Structure formats: structure tokens, C-alpha cells
PDB file of C-alpha atoms and ligand atoms in Angstrom:
ATOM      1  CA  MET J 432     -14.078 -18.443  18.852  1.00 81.00           C
ATOM      2  CA  PRO J 433     -11.413 -21.136  17.941  1.00 89.00           C
ATOM      3  CA  HIS J 434      -7.730 -19.987  18.039  1.00 91.00           C
ATOM      4  CA  LEU J 435      -6.411 -20.494  14.497  1.00 95.00           C
ATOM      5  CA  PRO J 436      -2.842 -19.283  14.004  1.00 94.00           C
ATOM      6  CA  LEU J 437      -1.366 -19.252  10.481  1.00 93.00           C
ATOM      7  CA  GLN J 438       0.158 -22.652   9.356  1.00 94.00           C
ATOM      8  CA  PRO J 439       3.877 -22.700   8.512  1.00 92.00           C
ATOM      9  CA  LEU J 440       4.396 -24.050   4.929  1.00 92.00           C
ATOM     10  CA  THR J 441       7.445 -25.820   3.488  1.00 92.00           C
ATOM     11  CA  PRO J 442       9.473 -23.657   1.042  1.00 90.00           C
ATOM     12  CA  ALA J 443       8.531 -24.053  -2.615  1.00 91.00           C
ATOM     13  CA  PRO J 444      11.004 -26.000  -4.830  1.00 90.00           C
ATOM     14  CA  SER J 445      11.854 -22.721  -6.617  1.00 91.00           C
ATOM     15  CA  ALA J 446      12.706 -20.907  -3.332  1.00 93.00           C
ATOM     16  CA  ALA J 447      16.383 -20.571  -4.269  1.00 96.00           C
ATOM     17  CA  LEU J 448      15.382 -18.792  -7.544  1.00 96.00           C
ATOM     18  CA  ALA J 449      13.163 -16.441  -5.649  1.00 96.00           C
ATOM     19  CA  ASP J 450      15.975 -15.667  -3.146  1.00 97.00           C
ATOM     20  CA  ALA J 451      18.400 -14.996  -5.993  1.00 98.00           C
ATOM     21  CA  TRP J 452      15.978 -12.748  -7.847  1.00 98.00           C
ATOM     22  CA  LEU J 453      15.071 -10.746  -4.711  1.00 98.00           C
ATOM     23  CA  GLY J 454      18.818 -10.583  -3.780  1.00 98.00           C
ATOM     24  CA  ARG J 455      19.681  -9.068  -7.163  1.00 98.00           C
ATOM     25  CA  LEU J 456      16.900  -6.490  -6.815  1.00 98.00           C
ATOM     26  CA  THR J 457      17.982  -5.654  -3.225  1.00 98.00           C
ATOM     27  CA  GLU J 458      21.464  -4.963  -4.360  1.00 98.00           C
ATOM     28  CA  ARG J 459      20.390  -2.872  -7.344  1.00 98.00           C
ATOM     29  CA  LEU J 460      18.084  -0.757  -5.143  1.00 98.00           C
ATOM     30  CA  ALA J 461      20.774  -0.304  -2.502  1.00 98.00           C
ATOM     31  CA  ASP J 462      23.070   1.281  -5.180  1.00 98.00           C
ATOM     32  CA  PRO J 463      22.295   5.045  -5.446  1.00 97.00           C
ATOM     33  CA  ALA J 464      23.644   4.965  -9.023  1.00 97.00           C
ATOM     34  CA  THR J 465      20.894   2.566 -10.145  1.00 98.00           C
ATOM     35  CA  ASP J 466      18.560   4.030 -12.759  1.00 98.00           C
ATOM     36  CA  ARG J 467      15.232   3.042 -11.222  1.00 98.00           C
ATOM     37  CA  ALA J 468      13.308   3.453 -14.499  1.00 98.00           C
ATOM     38  CA  LEU J 469      15.654   0.988 -16.256  1.00 98.00           C
ATOM     39  CA  LEU J 470      15.579  -1.384 -13.285  1.00 98.00           C
ATOM     40  CA  CYS J 471      11.744  -1.419 -13.434  1.00 98.00           C
ATOM     41  CA  ARG J 472      11.765  -1.843 -17.231  1.00 98.00           C
ATOM     42  CA  ASP J 473      14.274  -4.625 -17.324  1.00 98.00           C
ATOM     43  CA  THR J 474      12.756  -6.470 -14.394  1.00 98.00           C
ATOM     44  CA  LEU J 475       9.320  -6.447 -16.011  1.00 98.00           C
ATOM     45  CA  LEU J 476      10.833  -7.366 -19.421  1.00 98.00           C
ATOM     46  CA  GLU J 477      12.351 -10.574 -17.984  1.00 98.00           C
ATOM     47  CA  LEU J 478       9.127 -11.537 -16.308  1.00 97.00           C
ATOM     48  CA  ALA J 479       6.637 -10.577 -19.007  1.00 97.00           C
ATOM     49  CA  TYR J 480       8.407 -10.467 -22.385  1.00 97.00           C
ATOM     50  CA  PRO J 481      11.566 -12.682 -22.085  1.00 97.00           C
ATOM     51  CA  THR J 482      12.076 -12.906 -25.860  1.00 97.00           C
ATOM     52  CA  TYR J 483      12.865  -9.223 -25.930  1.00 98.00           C
ATOM     53  CA  VAL J 484      15.487  -9.285 -23.192  1.00 98.00           C
ATOM     54  CA  GLY J 485      18.644  -7.360 -24.304  1.00 97.00           C
ATOM     55  CA  ARG J 486      16.896  -5.832 -27.333  1.00 97.00           C
ATOM     56  CA  TRP J 487      14.181  -3.644 -25.869  1.00 98.00           C
ATOM     57  CA  ASP J 488      15.222  -0.454 -27.741  1.00 98.00           C
ATOM     58  CA  GLU J 489      15.540  -2.253 -31.032  1.00 98.00           C
ATOM     59  CA  ALA J 490      12.104  -4.051 -30.621  1.00 98.00           C
ATOM     60  CA  VAL J 491      10.252  -0.832 -29.662  1.00 98.00           C
ATOM     61  CA  ALA J 492      11.761   1.048 -32.685  1.00 98.00           C
ATOM     62  CA  ASP J 493      11.257  -1.845 -35.159  1.00 98.00           C
ATOM     63  CA  PRO J 494       8.253  -1.398 -37.479  1.00 98.00           C
ATOM     64  CA  GLN J 495       8.287  -5.164 -37.920  1.00 97.00           C
ATOM     65  CA  THR J 496       7.332  -5.628 -34.245  1.00 97.00           C
ATOM     66  CA  PRO J 497       3.539  -5.585 -33.971  1.00 98.00           C
ATOM     67  CA  LEU J 498       2.316  -2.077 -33.075  1.00 98.00           C
ATOM     68  CA  GLY J 499       0.547  -3.170 -29.871  1.00 98.00           C
ATOM     69  CA  THR J 500       3.678  -5.084 -28.757  1.00 98.00           C
ATOM     70  CA  ARG J 501       5.833  -2.058 -29.326  1.00 98.00           C
ATOM     71  CA  LEU J 502       3.449  -0.079 -27.177  1.00 98.00           C
ATOM     72  CA  ALA J 503       3.244  -2.749 -24.461  1.00 98.00           C
ATOM     73  CA  LEU J 504       7.057  -2.989 -24.422  1.00 98.00           C
ATOM     74  CA  ALA J 505       7.362   0.816 -24.261  1.00 98.00           C
ATOM     75  CA  ALA J 506       4.982   0.847 -21.221  1.00 98.00           C
ATOM     76  CA  LEU J 507       7.351  -1.362 -19.215  1.00 98.00           C
ATOM     77  CA  ASP J 508       9.403   1.885 -18.777  1.00 98.00           C
ATOM     78  CA  PRO J 509       7.641   4.112 -16.300  1.00 98.00           C
ATOM     79  CA  ARG J 510       8.676   7.192 -18.223  1.00 98.00           C
ATOM     80  CA  ASN J 511       6.237   6.082 -20.918  1.00 98.00           C
ATOM     81  CA  VAL J 512       3.203   5.952 -18.542  1.00 98.00           C
ATOM     82  CA  THR J 513       1.453   8.444 -16.391  1.00 97.00           C
ATOM     83  CA  LEU J 514      -0.066   7.615 -13.028  1.00 98.00           C
ATOM     84  CA  GLU J 515      -3.023   9.541 -11.711  1.00 97.00           C
ATOM     85  CA  PRO J 516      -1.239  11.180  -8.757  1.00 97.00           C
ATOM     86  CA  GLU J 517       1.170  12.916 -11.159  1.00 97.00           C
ATOM     87  CA  TYR J 518      -1.668  15.121 -12.198  1.00 97.00           C
ATOM     88  CA  TYR J 519      -2.525  16.265  -8.676  1.00 96.00           C
ATOM     89  CA  GLY J 520      -1.691  19.901  -7.961  1.00 95.00           C
ATOM     90  CA  ASP J 521       0.092  19.025  -4.735  1.00 96.00           C
ATOM     91  CA  CYS J 522       2.239  16.255  -6.227  1.00 97.00           C
ATOM     92  CA  ASP J 523       5.898  16.832  -5.359  1.00 98.00           C
ATOM     93  CA  GLN J 524       7.252  15.805  -8.752  1.00 98.00           C
ATOM     94  CA  ALA J 525      10.839  15.345  -7.545  1.00 97.00           C
ATOM     95  CA  ARG J 526       9.711  13.016  -4.792  1.00 98.00           C
ATOM     96  CA  PHE J 527       7.145  11.234  -6.937  1.00 98.00           C
ATOM     97  CA  GLN J 528       9.412  10.613  -9.931  1.00 98.00           C
ATOM     98  CA  ARG J 529      11.907   9.025  -7.557  1.00 98.00           C
ATOM     99  CA  VAL J 530       9.310   6.429  -6.281  1.00 98.00           C
ATOM    100  CA  LYS J 531       7.182   6.166  -9.479  1.00 98.00           C
ATOM    101  CA  PRO J 532       9.327   3.362 -11.066  1.00 98.00           C
ATOM    102  CA  LEU J 533       9.015   1.283  -7.934  1.00 98.00           C
ATOM    103  CA  LEU J 534       5.220   1.821  -7.721  1.00 98.00           C
ATOM    104  CA  TRP J 535       4.971   0.871 -11.388  1.00 98.00           C
ATOM    105  CA  LEU J 536       6.986  -2.286 -10.742  1.00 98.00           C
ATOM    106  CA  TRP J 537       4.859  -3.047  -7.706  1.00 98.00           C
ATOM    107  CA  TYR J 538       1.491  -2.575  -9.517  1.00 98.00           C
ATOM    108  CA  SER J 539       2.663  -4.362 -12.704  1.00 98.00           C
ATOM    109  CA  PHE J 540       4.095  -7.335 -10.795  1.00 98.00           C
ATOM    110  CA  ASP J 541       0.646  -7.780  -9.135  1.00 98.00           C
ATOM    111  CA  ARG J 542      -0.920  -8.143 -12.592  1.00 97.00           C
ATOM    112  CA  LEU J 543       1.466 -10.836 -13.900  1.00 96.00           C
ATOM    113  CA  PRO J 544       0.998 -14.618 -13.461  1.00 92.00           C
ATOM    114  CA  ILE J 545       4.087 -14.635 -11.152  1.00 90.00           C
ATOM    115  CA  GLY J 546       2.538 -11.928  -8.978  1.00 88.00           C
ATOM    116  CA  GLY J 547      -0.978 -11.513  -7.707  1.00 82.00           C
ATOM    117  CA  GLN J 548      -1.967 -14.475  -5.683  1.00 89.00           C
ATOM    118  CA  ALA J 549       1.618 -15.721  -5.041  1.00 93.00           C
ATOM    119  CA  VAL J 550       1.874 -14.753  -1.364  1.00 94.00           C
ATOM    120  CA  ASP J 551       5.498 -15.497  -0.453  1.00 95.00           C
ATOM    121  CA  LEU J 552       7.289 -13.855  -3.308  1.00 96.00           C
ATOM    122  CA  GLY J 553       4.754 -10.986  -3.484  1.00 97.00           C
ATOM    123  CA  VAL J 554       5.005 -10.175   0.162  1.00 97.00           C
ATOM    124  CA  ARG J 555       8.828 -10.184   0.060  1.00 98.00           C
ATOM    125  CA  LEU J 556       8.967  -8.006  -3.087  1.00 98.00           C
ATOM    126  CA  ARG J 557       6.452  -5.422  -1.626  1.00 98.00           C
ATOM    127  CA  ARG J 558       8.412  -5.311   1.596  1.00 98.00           C
ATOM    128  CA  LEU J 559      11.580  -4.520  -0.302  1.00 98.00           C
ATOM    129  CA  LEU J 560       9.908  -1.831  -2.463  1.00 98.00           C
ATOM    130  CA  ALA J 561       8.144  -0.280   0.500  1.00 98.00           C
ATOM    131  CA  GLY J 562      11.612   0.413   2.105  1.00 98.00           C
ATOM    132  CA  HIS J 563      12.408   2.551  -0.920  1.00 98.00           C
ATOM    133  CA  VAL J 564       9.012   4.124  -1.436  1.00 98.00           C
ATOM    134  CA  PHE J 565       7.612   5.022   2.028  1.00 98.00           C
ATOM    135  CA  ALA J 566       8.857   7.805   4.210  1.00 98.00           C
ATOM    136  CA  ARG J 567       9.256   5.073   6.875  1.00 98.00           C
ATOM    137  CA  VAL J 568       8.557   1.366   7.171  1.00 98.00           C
ATOM    138  CA  GLY J 569       9.166  -0.915  10.130  1.00 98.00           C
ATOM    139  CA  ARG J 570       9.853  -4.623  10.517  1.00 98.00           C
ATOM    140  CA  ASN J 571       7.862  -7.372   8.795  1.00 98.00           C
ATOM    141  CA  PHE J 572       5.590  -5.237   6.617  1.00 98.00           C
ATOM    142  CA  LYS J 573       3.214  -7.679   5.002  1.00 98.00           C
ATOM    143  CA  CYS J 574       1.198  -6.508   1.967  1.00 98.00           C
ATOM    144  CA  PHE J 575      -0.989  -8.572  -0.209  1.00 98.00           C
ATOM    145  CA  GLN J 576      -1.924  -7.975  -3.905  1.00 98.00           C
ATOM    146  CA  HIS J 577      -3.561  -5.072  -5.622  1.00 98.00           C
ATOM    147  CA  VAL J 578      -2.992  -2.424  -2.896  1.00 98.00           C
ATOM    148  CA  GLU J 579      -2.683   1.171  -4.314  1.00 98.00           C
ATOM    149  CA  PHE J 580      -1.204   4.350  -2.985  1.00 98.00           C
ATOM    150  CA  SER J 581      -1.481   8.006  -4.035  1.00 98.00           C
ATOM    151  CA  PHE J 582       2.091   9.227  -3.606  1.00 98.00           C
ATOM    152  CA  GLY J 583       3.643   6.382  -1.594  1.00 98.00           C
ATOM    153  CA  TYR J 584       6.232   8.737  -0.196  1.00 98.00           C
ATOM    154  CA  GLN J 585       3.707  10.072   2.429  1.00 98.00           C
ATOM    155  CA  MET J 586       3.399   6.701   4.081  1.00 98.00           C
ATOM    156  CA  GLU J 587       4.738   6.187   7.610  1.00 98.00           C
ATOM    157  CA  VAL J 588       4.396   2.540   8.703  1.00 98.00           C
ATOM    158  CA  GLY J 589       5.329   0.880  11.925  1.00 98.00           C
ATOM    159  CA  ASP J 590       6.361  -2.690  12.715  1.00 98.00           C
ATOM    160  CA  ASP J 591       4.337  -5.805  11.891  1.00 98.00           C
ATOM    161  CA  VAL J 592       1.709  -4.034   9.827  1.00 98.00           C
ATOM    162  CA  VAL J 593      -0.519  -6.148   7.562  1.00 98.00           C
ATOM    163  CA  VAL J 594      -2.345  -4.772   4.524  1.00 98.00           C
ATOM    164  CA  HIS J 595      -4.702  -7.112   2.788  1.00 98.00           C
ATOM    165  CA  ARG J 596      -5.667  -7.364  -0.847  1.00 98.00           C
ATOM    166  CA  HIS J 597      -7.323  -4.489  -2.782  1.00 98.00           C
ATOM    167  CA  VAL J 598      -6.752  -1.830  -0.198  1.00 98.00           C
ATOM    168  CA  LEU J 599      -6.528   1.840  -1.161  1.00 98.00           C
ATOM    169  CA  LEU J 600      -3.980   3.870   0.860  1.00 98.00           C
ATOM    170  CA  ASP J 601      -4.534   7.427  -0.319  1.00 98.00           C
ATOM    171  CA  ASP J 602      -1.504   9.013   1.306  1.00 98.00           C
ATOM    172  CA  ARG J 603      -1.971  12.369  -0.396  1.00 98.00           C
ATOM    173  CA  GLY J 604      -2.129  14.197   2.954  1.00 98.00           C
ATOM    174  CA  GLY J 605      -0.141  11.508   4.660  1.00 98.00           C
ATOM    175  CA  ILE J 606      -1.018   8.182   6.319  1.00 98.00           C
ATOM    176  CA  THR J 607       0.519   6.988   9.601  1.00 98.00           C
ATOM    177  CA  LEU J 608       0.047   3.330  10.536  1.00 98.00           C
ATOM    178  CA  GLY J 609       1.248   2.351  14.010  1.00 98.00           C
ATOM    179  CA  ASP J 610       2.699  -0.932  15.072  1.00 98.00           C
ATOM    180  CA  ARG J 611       0.613  -4.072  14.446  1.00 98.00           C
ATOM    181  CA  VAL J 612      -2.064  -2.251  12.464  1.00 98.00           C
ATOM    182  CA  SER J 613      -4.146  -4.554  10.253  1.00 98.00           C
ATOM    183  CA  ILE J 614      -6.177  -3.320   7.238  1.00 98.00           C
ATOM    184  CA  SER J 615      -8.585  -5.875   5.803  1.00 98.00           C
ATOM    185  CA  ASP J 616      -9.617  -6.574   2.223  1.00 98.00           C
ATOM    186  CA  TYR J 617     -11.091  -3.751   0.101  1.00 98.00           C
ATOM    187  CA  ALA J 618     -10.713  -1.067   2.842  1.00 98.00           C
ATOM    188  CA  ASN J 619      -9.982   2.509   1.897  1.00 98.00           C
ATOM    189  CA  ILE J 620      -7.927   4.934   3.948  1.00 98.00           C
ATOM    190  CA  TYR J 621      -8.156   8.539   2.646  1.00 98.00           C
ATOM    191  CA  SER J 622      -6.085  11.633   3.522  1.00 98.00           C
ATOM    192  CA  HIS J 623      -7.541  14.178   1.165  1.00 96.00           C
ATOM    193  CA  THR J 624     -10.996  15.526   0.630  1.00 95.00           C
ATOM    194  CA  HIS J 625     -12.689  18.015  -1.755  1.00 93.00           C
ATOM    195  CA  SER J 626     -14.959  20.999  -1.070  1.00 89.00           C
ATOM    196  CA  ILE J 627     -18.611  20.195  -1.876  1.00 93.00           C
ATOM    197  CA  VAL J 628     -18.712  23.398  -3.925  1.00 93.00           C
ATOM    198  CA  GLU J 629     -15.287  23.607  -5.619  1.00 90.00           C
ATOM    199  CA  GLN J 630     -13.953  20.271  -6.715  1.00 88.00           C
ATOM    200  CA  VAL J 631     -10.448  21.675  -7.034  1.00 90.00           C
ATOM    201  CA  ASP J 632     -10.539  22.948  -3.441  1.00 91.00           C
ATOM    202  CA  VAL J 633      -8.673  20.064  -1.843  1.00 91.00           C
ATOM    203  CA  THR J 634      -7.913  19.634   1.799  1.00 93.00           C
ATOM    204  CA  ASN J 635      -5.103  17.334   2.821  1.00 95.00           C
ATOM    205  CA  ALA J 636      -5.113  15.920   6.385  1.00 98.00           C
ATOM    206  CA  ARG J 637      -2.865  13.186   7.711  1.00 98.00           C
ATOM    207  CA  THR J 638      -4.907  10.116   8.759  1.00 98.00           C
ATOM    208  CA  VAL J 639      -3.529   8.129  11.683  1.00 98.00           C
ATOM    209  CA  LEU J 640      -4.262   4.597  12.661  1.00 98.00           C
ATOM    210  CA  ALA J 641      -2.551   4.169  16.025  1.00 98.00           C
ATOM    211  CA  ASN J 642      -0.896   0.976  17.372  1.00 98.00           C
ATOM    212  CA  ASP J 643      -2.998  -2.241  17.167  1.00 98.00           C
ATOM    213  CA  VAL J 644      -5.840  -0.679  15.158  1.00 98.00           C
ATOM    214  CA  ARG J 645      -7.935  -2.980  12.912  1.00 98.00           C
ATOM    215  CA  VAL J 646      -9.825  -1.542   9.934  1.00 98.00           C
ATOM    216  CA  THR J 647     -11.962  -4.457   8.738  1.00 98.00           C
ATOM    217  CA  TYR J 648     -13.286  -5.558   5.351  1.00 98.00           C
ATOM    218  CA  HIS J 649     -14.664  -2.917   3.005  1.00 98.00           C
ATOM    219  CA  ALA J 650     -14.469  -0.156   5.622  1.00 98.00           C
ATOM    220  CA  THR J 651     -13.537   3.440   4.787  1.00 98.00           C
ATOM    221  CA  VAL J 652     -11.614   5.880   6.950  1.00 98.00           C
ATOM    222  CA  LEU J 653     -11.899   9.527   5.825  1.00 98.00           C
ATOM    223  CA  ALA J 654      -9.169  12.172   5.695  1.00 98.00           C
ATOM    224  CA  GLY J 655      -7.738  13.374   8.976  1.00 98.00           C
ATOM    225  CA  VAL J 656      -9.445  10.729  11.138  1.00 98.00           C
ATOM    226  CA  HIS J 657      -7.432   9.411  14.115  1.00 98.00           C
ATOM    227  CA  VAL J 658      -8.247   5.867  15.066  1.00 98.00           C
ATOM    228  CA  GLY J 659      -6.979   5.531  18.585  1.00 98.00           C
ATOM    229  CA  GLU J 660      -4.842   2.667  19.883  1.00 98.00           C
ATOM    230  CA  ASN J 661      -6.532  -0.711  19.672  1.00 98.00           C
ATOM    231  CA  GLY J 662      -9.588   0.864  18.010  1.00 98.00           C
ATOM    232  CA  MET J 663     -11.545  -1.007  15.429  1.00 98.00           C
ATOM    233  CA  VAL J 664     -13.593   0.006  12.425  1.00 98.00           C
ATOM    234  CA  GLY J 665     -16.280  -2.661  11.573  1.00 98.00           C
ATOM    235  CA  ALA J 666     -17.055  -4.090   8.190  1.00 98.00           C
ATOM    236  CA  VAL J 667     -18.297  -1.635   5.618  1.00 98.00           C
ATOM    237  CA  ALA J 668     -18.262   1.211   8.139  1.00 98.00           C
ATOM    238  CA  VAL J 669     -17.302   4.764   7.202  1.00 98.00           C
ATOM    239  CA  ALA J 670     -15.253   6.388   9.888  1.00 98.00           C
ATOM    240  CA  THR J 671     -15.937  10.161   9.437  1.00 98.00           C
ATOM    241  CA  LYS J 672     -14.701  11.081  12.939  1.00 98.00           C
ATOM    242  CA  ASP J 673     -12.041   9.942  15.382  1.00 98.00           C
ATOM    243  CA  VAL J 674     -12.397   6.514  16.888  1.00 98.00           C
ATOM    244  CA  ARG J 675     -11.554   6.319  20.562  1.00 98.00           C
ATOM    245  CA  PRO J 676      -8.924   3.930  21.775  1.00 98.00           C
ATOM    246  CA  TYR J 677     -10.298   0.328  22.234  1.00 98.00           C
ATOM    247  CA  HIS J 678     -13.708   1.371  20.811  1.00 98.00           C
ATOM    248  CA  VAL J 679     -15.409  -0.643  18.036  1.00 98.00           C
ATOM    249  CA  ASN J 680     -17.088   1.747  15.704  1.00 98.00           C
ATOM    250  CA  VAL J 681     -19.552   0.444  13.078  1.00 98.00           C
ATOM    251  CA  GLY J 682     -22.031   1.760  10.519  1.00 98.00           C
ATOM    252  CA  ILE J 683     -22.298   4.874   8.339  1.00 98.00           C
ATOM    253  CA  PRO J 684     -21.252   7.245   9.927  1.00 98.00           C
ATOM    254  CA  ALA J 685     -19.285   4.920  12.189  1.00 98.00           C
ATOM    255  CA  LYS J 686     -20.361   5.067  15.874  1.00 98.00           C
ATOM    256  CA  SER J 687     -19.087   3.204  18.867  1.00 98.00           C
ATOM    257  CA  VAL J 688     -21.029   0.078  19.687  1.00 98.00           C
ATOM    258  CA  ARG J 689     -18.660  -1.312  22.278  1.00 96.00           C
ATOM    259  CA  VAL J 690     -15.428  -0.975  24.102  1.00 97.00           C
ATOM    260  CA  LYS J 691     -13.075  -3.984  23.747  1.00 97.00           C
ATOM    261  CA  PRO J 692     -13.047  -6.122  26.849  1.00 96.00           C
ATOM    262  CA  ASN J 693      -9.196  -5.819  26.917  1.00 95.00           C
ATOM    263  CA  ALA J 694      -9.399  -1.998  27.293  1.00 97.00           C
ATOM    264  CA  PRO J 695      -7.596  -0.648  30.346  1.00 94.00           C
ATOM    265  CA  ARG J 696      -9.986   0.259  33.087  1.00 81.00           C
ATOM    266  CA  ASP J 697      -9.251   3.947  32.517  1.00 65.00           C
ATOM    267  CA  GLY J 698      -9.596   3.454  28.770  1.00 47.00           C
ATOM    268  CA  GLU J 699     -12.215   6.233  28.353  1.00 52.00           C
ATOM    269  CA  ASP J 700     -10.269   8.770  30.278  1.00 51.00           C
ATOM    270  CA  ARG J 701      -6.962   7.957  28.544  1.00 54.00           C
ATOM    271  CA  LEU J 702      -8.565   9.118  25.270  1.00 52.00           C
ATOM    272  CA  GLY J 703      -8.896  12.735  26.286  1.00 47.00           C
ATOM    273  CA  THR J 704      -5.420  12.756  27.717  1.00 46.00           C
ATOM    274  CA  ALA J 705      -3.918  11.143  24.611  1.00 45.00           C
ATOM    275  CA  ARG J 706      -5.630  13.479  22.248  1.00 45.00           C
ATOM    276  CA  ALA J 707      -4.616  16.544  24.243  1.00 38.00           C
ATOM    277  CA  ARG J 708      -1.062  15.350  24.018  1.00 36.00           C
ATOM    278  CA  GLY J 709      -1.508  14.970  20.222  1.00 37.00           C
ATOM    279  CA  ASP J 710      -0.774  11.194  20.250  1.00 38.00           C
TER     280      ASP J 710
HETATM  281  C1  COA H2041     -17.014  -4.777  14.317  1.00 76.45           C
HETATM  282  C2  COA H2041     -17.249  -6.311  14.700  1.00 76.45           C
HETATM  283  C3  COA H2041     -15.961  -6.901  14.943  1.00 76.45           C
HETATM  284  C4  COA H2041     -18.148  -6.257  15.899  1.00 76.45           C
HETATM  285  O1  COA H2041     -18.269  -7.470  16.530  1.00 76.45           O
HETATM  286  P1  COA H2041     -18.722  -7.685  17.968  1.00 76.45           P
HETATM  287  O2  COA H2041     -17.930  -6.891  18.893  1.00 76.45           O
HETATM  288  O3  COA H2041     -18.898  -9.183  18.183  1.00 76.45           O
HETATM  289  O4  COA H2041     -20.167  -6.957  17.976  1.00 76.45           O
HETATM  290  P2  COA H2041     -21.618  -7.552  17.799  1.00 76.45           P
HETATM  291  O5  COA H2041     -21.608  -8.519  16.724  1.00 76.45           O
HETATM  292  O6  COA H2041     -22.073  -7.925  19.085  1.00 76.45           O
HETATM  293  O7  COA H2041     -22.374  -6.237  17.288  1.00 76.45           O
HETATM  294  C5  COA H2041     -22.729  -5.172  18.224  1.00 76.45           C
HETATM  295  C6  COA H2041     -23.859  -4.353  17.460  1.00 76.45           C
HETATM  296  O8  COA H2041     -23.281  -3.726  16.263  1.00 76.45           O
HETATM  297  C7  COA H2041     -23.881  -4.273  15.002  1.00 76.45           C
HETATM  298  N1  COA H2041     -22.803  -4.375  14.105  1.00 76.45           N
HETATM  299  C8  COA H2041     -21.789  -5.257  14.173  1.00 76.45           C
HETATM  300  N2  COA H2041     -20.963  -5.127  13.106  1.00 76.45           N
HETATM  301  C9  COA H2041     -21.531  -4.207  12.333  1.00 76.45           C
HETATM  302  C10 COA H2041     -21.105  -3.597  11.113  1.00 76.45           C
HETATM  303  N3  COA H2041     -20.057  -3.978  10.488  1.00 76.45           N
HETATM  304  N4  COA H2041     -21.929  -2.645  10.622  1.00 76.45           N
HETATM  305  C11 COA H2041     -23.065  -2.338  11.253  1.00 76.45           C
HETATM  306  N5  COA H2041     -23.518  -2.786  12.398  1.00 76.45           N
HETATM  307  C12 COA H2041     -22.694  -3.719  12.958  1.00 76.45           C
HETATM  308  C13 COA H2041     -24.517  -5.554  15.492  1.00 76.45           C
HETATM  309  O9  COA H2041     -25.669  -5.850  14.679  1.00 76.45           O
HETATM  310  C14 COA H2041     -24.937  -5.259  16.879  1.00 76.45           C
HETATM  311  O10 COA H2041     -26.141  -4.470  16.873  1.00 76.45           O
HETATM  312  P3  COA H2041     -27.273  -4.641  17.960  1.00 76.45           P
HETATM  313  O11 COA H2041     -26.629  -4.406  19.255  1.00 76.45           O
HETATM  314  O12 COA H2041     -28.256  -3.655  17.571  1.00 76.45           O
HETATM  315  O13 COA H2041     -27.737  -6.086  17.772  1.00 76.45           O
HETATM  316  C15 COA H2041     -17.785  -7.117  13.479  1.00 76.45           C
HETATM  317  O14 COA H2041     -19.185  -6.956  13.387  1.00 76.45           O
HETATM  318  C16 COA H2041     -17.235  -6.795  12.184  1.00 76.45           C
HETATM  319  O15 COA H2041     -17.540  -5.828  11.490  1.00 76.45           O
HETATM  320  N6  COA H2041     -16.326  -7.642  11.804  1.00 76.45           N
HETATM  321  C17 COA H2041     -15.571  -7.547  10.591  1.00 76.45           C
HETATM  322  C18 COA H2041     -14.796  -8.768  10.395  1.00 76.45           C
HETATM  323  C19 COA H2041     -13.680  -8.893  11.377  1.00 76.45           C
HETATM  324  O16 COA H2041     -13.850  -9.399  12.455  1.00 76.45           O
HETATM  325  N7  COA H2041     -12.521  -8.545  11.019  1.00 76.45           N
HETATM  326  C20 COA H2041     -11.354  -8.651  11.843  1.00 76.45           C
HETATM  327  C21 COA H2041     -10.239  -8.954  11.028  1.00 76.45           C
HETATM  328  S1  COA H2041      -9.267  -7.499  10.845  1.00 76.45           S
END
């Protein structure tokens, strides 16, 4: 296969504006006194409804403002919307309400003309927000558009992790992503499951993708699965059980079809040892 590293691009003419905008957000988020709901509201107001900047309260209350516009303006404030995880019985409301404004900003940005496909700004914004939403995030987190979380606060992420577009990271029971993990487009990583008899009987289990794991396009990893170091889940596979280090598992249910040629010679044996240690 040809070696095709990413191309460096010259900065956009508006790079200084982007730097200033992100710098202001960085400062506001670093200040513990910042009201995150207002920060989210005012940030979205500037981007989406600039004519109402400085007069949000007045416009929402004004019967002369079209009814739908009043509603749309109101919805910029995360206190006026509900997100699905808030309804979950195991939602820690104190923790979730702290991160909810940032999740709402993240999801809403992705649906604006300025967001979505715009890689540089989007990646930098999401990296900033992840630092205030996740339990832990390492260096160079790179996340593309339309990624969704359950709680967000149950995410533990290592260095140089890449999450591509339209990925679902259901961190209800917790998700751990090791260093250099890559999750491809439209993949789903779950950490909760339901009893087949009682829908409200929910089991949470932390799902772990160890260092250098790749979960490829449209694949699904079920709750509690541990994908070992350098393991790979093939396109459209459903990983229902653990994936051994350096193994490539494909299909439904995903089964090993090969061991990567870069596996250490004792790769098979290391699995048992690593699992026994709880790695
Ligand atoms: C998992 C994958 C990498 C395997 O590639 P590979 O090591 O070259 O393996 P092969 O193509 O030789 O396939 C081995 C066997 O598994 C089957 N197979 C491969 N991928 C499969 C998949 N996603 N689902 C079901 N079966 C699959 C092949 O048909 C082959 O079966 P056979 O031995 O009966 O002919 C690849 O098929 C895949 O799913 N790629 C996704 C895209 C990708 O590369 N993403 C990386 C970026 S993160």
C-alpha cells in the first residue's frame, strides 16, 4: 500500500480571528467563576443570531419577535433544552449539569455553517471543550464533526487519539481510550446494555480500547469489551467479546481472522498475562 501522510496546509486568511475567538473561550473556561450556560448561550448567539447580541432577554420576552425565533433564541441557553442522558436513572445530575453547556455548545457548533466540515477550527474547539468535559484527555485529541457522548464526564482519553465523524461514544458506564487510539467514521462504542427481559434493567460496564487500537468504519464495540493493545475491529464488525492484542477481529459477532504481522513473537501469550493483571 502507498504511504500517504497528511498534507500540511497553509493557514486560512482568517486564522487570526479563529485564534482570538478560541483564546477568548479558553480564558472564559479557565475562570471558575464563568457561568457556562451563559457562555454557551452568548457564544452561539454571536455565531448564529448576531442581530440579537446584547439583547437576548429582551428578544426572547418580546411578543413582536416571531414565536419560532423566540423559541430558537431560548434554546441557545442549555437550561432551556433537555438532552437524552439527563433522563437516565444513573445520570449524576451535578456532574452532568456542569458539562451539559459545553456539550450543547459542541453539538450546536457542529450544526452551524462555521462548524461541521471546517476541520481546523472544529478540531481546536472540540479539543478545548474535551478538556473541560472528559474525566481525562491527553495531548492532541483530534475529533471530527457530529460525534456524540452520553455523559461525557465518563470519558478517559489518552494522547494522540483520533475520533472521526459521526461516532457514538456512549460513556454511560465509562469509556477508556488508550494512546493513539483511532475510531473511524460511524463507529459506535457502548458501555451500557439492557436486560432482554426488563428494558429498565441496565448494566453499565467500562469499555476499554487499549493503546494503538483501531476501530474501523461502521463497527460497533459492545459494553464492557476490552480491545487489547494494537487490536483492530474490522469494518461493520460487532465486537461482543474481548479482542486480543494485535488481533484483527471481523464480522458479527467479531472473530479473529489474523494477527498483525507487527505483533511481538509472544503476542498470544502476552494476552493472558495482560488480562490477568487487569491491563
Ligand atoms: C479488518 C481489515 C483491516 C482486514 O484487512 P486484512 O488484514 O487485509 O484482511 P483480509 O482482507 O486479508 O481479510 C481476511 C479475511 O477476513 C475477511 N474480512 C476482512 N474484512 C472483513 C470485514 N470487515 N468483515 C467481514 N469479513 C472481513 C476477508 O474477506 C477475508 O476472508 P477470507 O479469508 O475468507 O477470504 C479490513 O478488511 C477492514 O475492515 N478495513 C476497514 C478499513 C480500514 O482499513 N480502516 C483502517 C483505518 S482506521
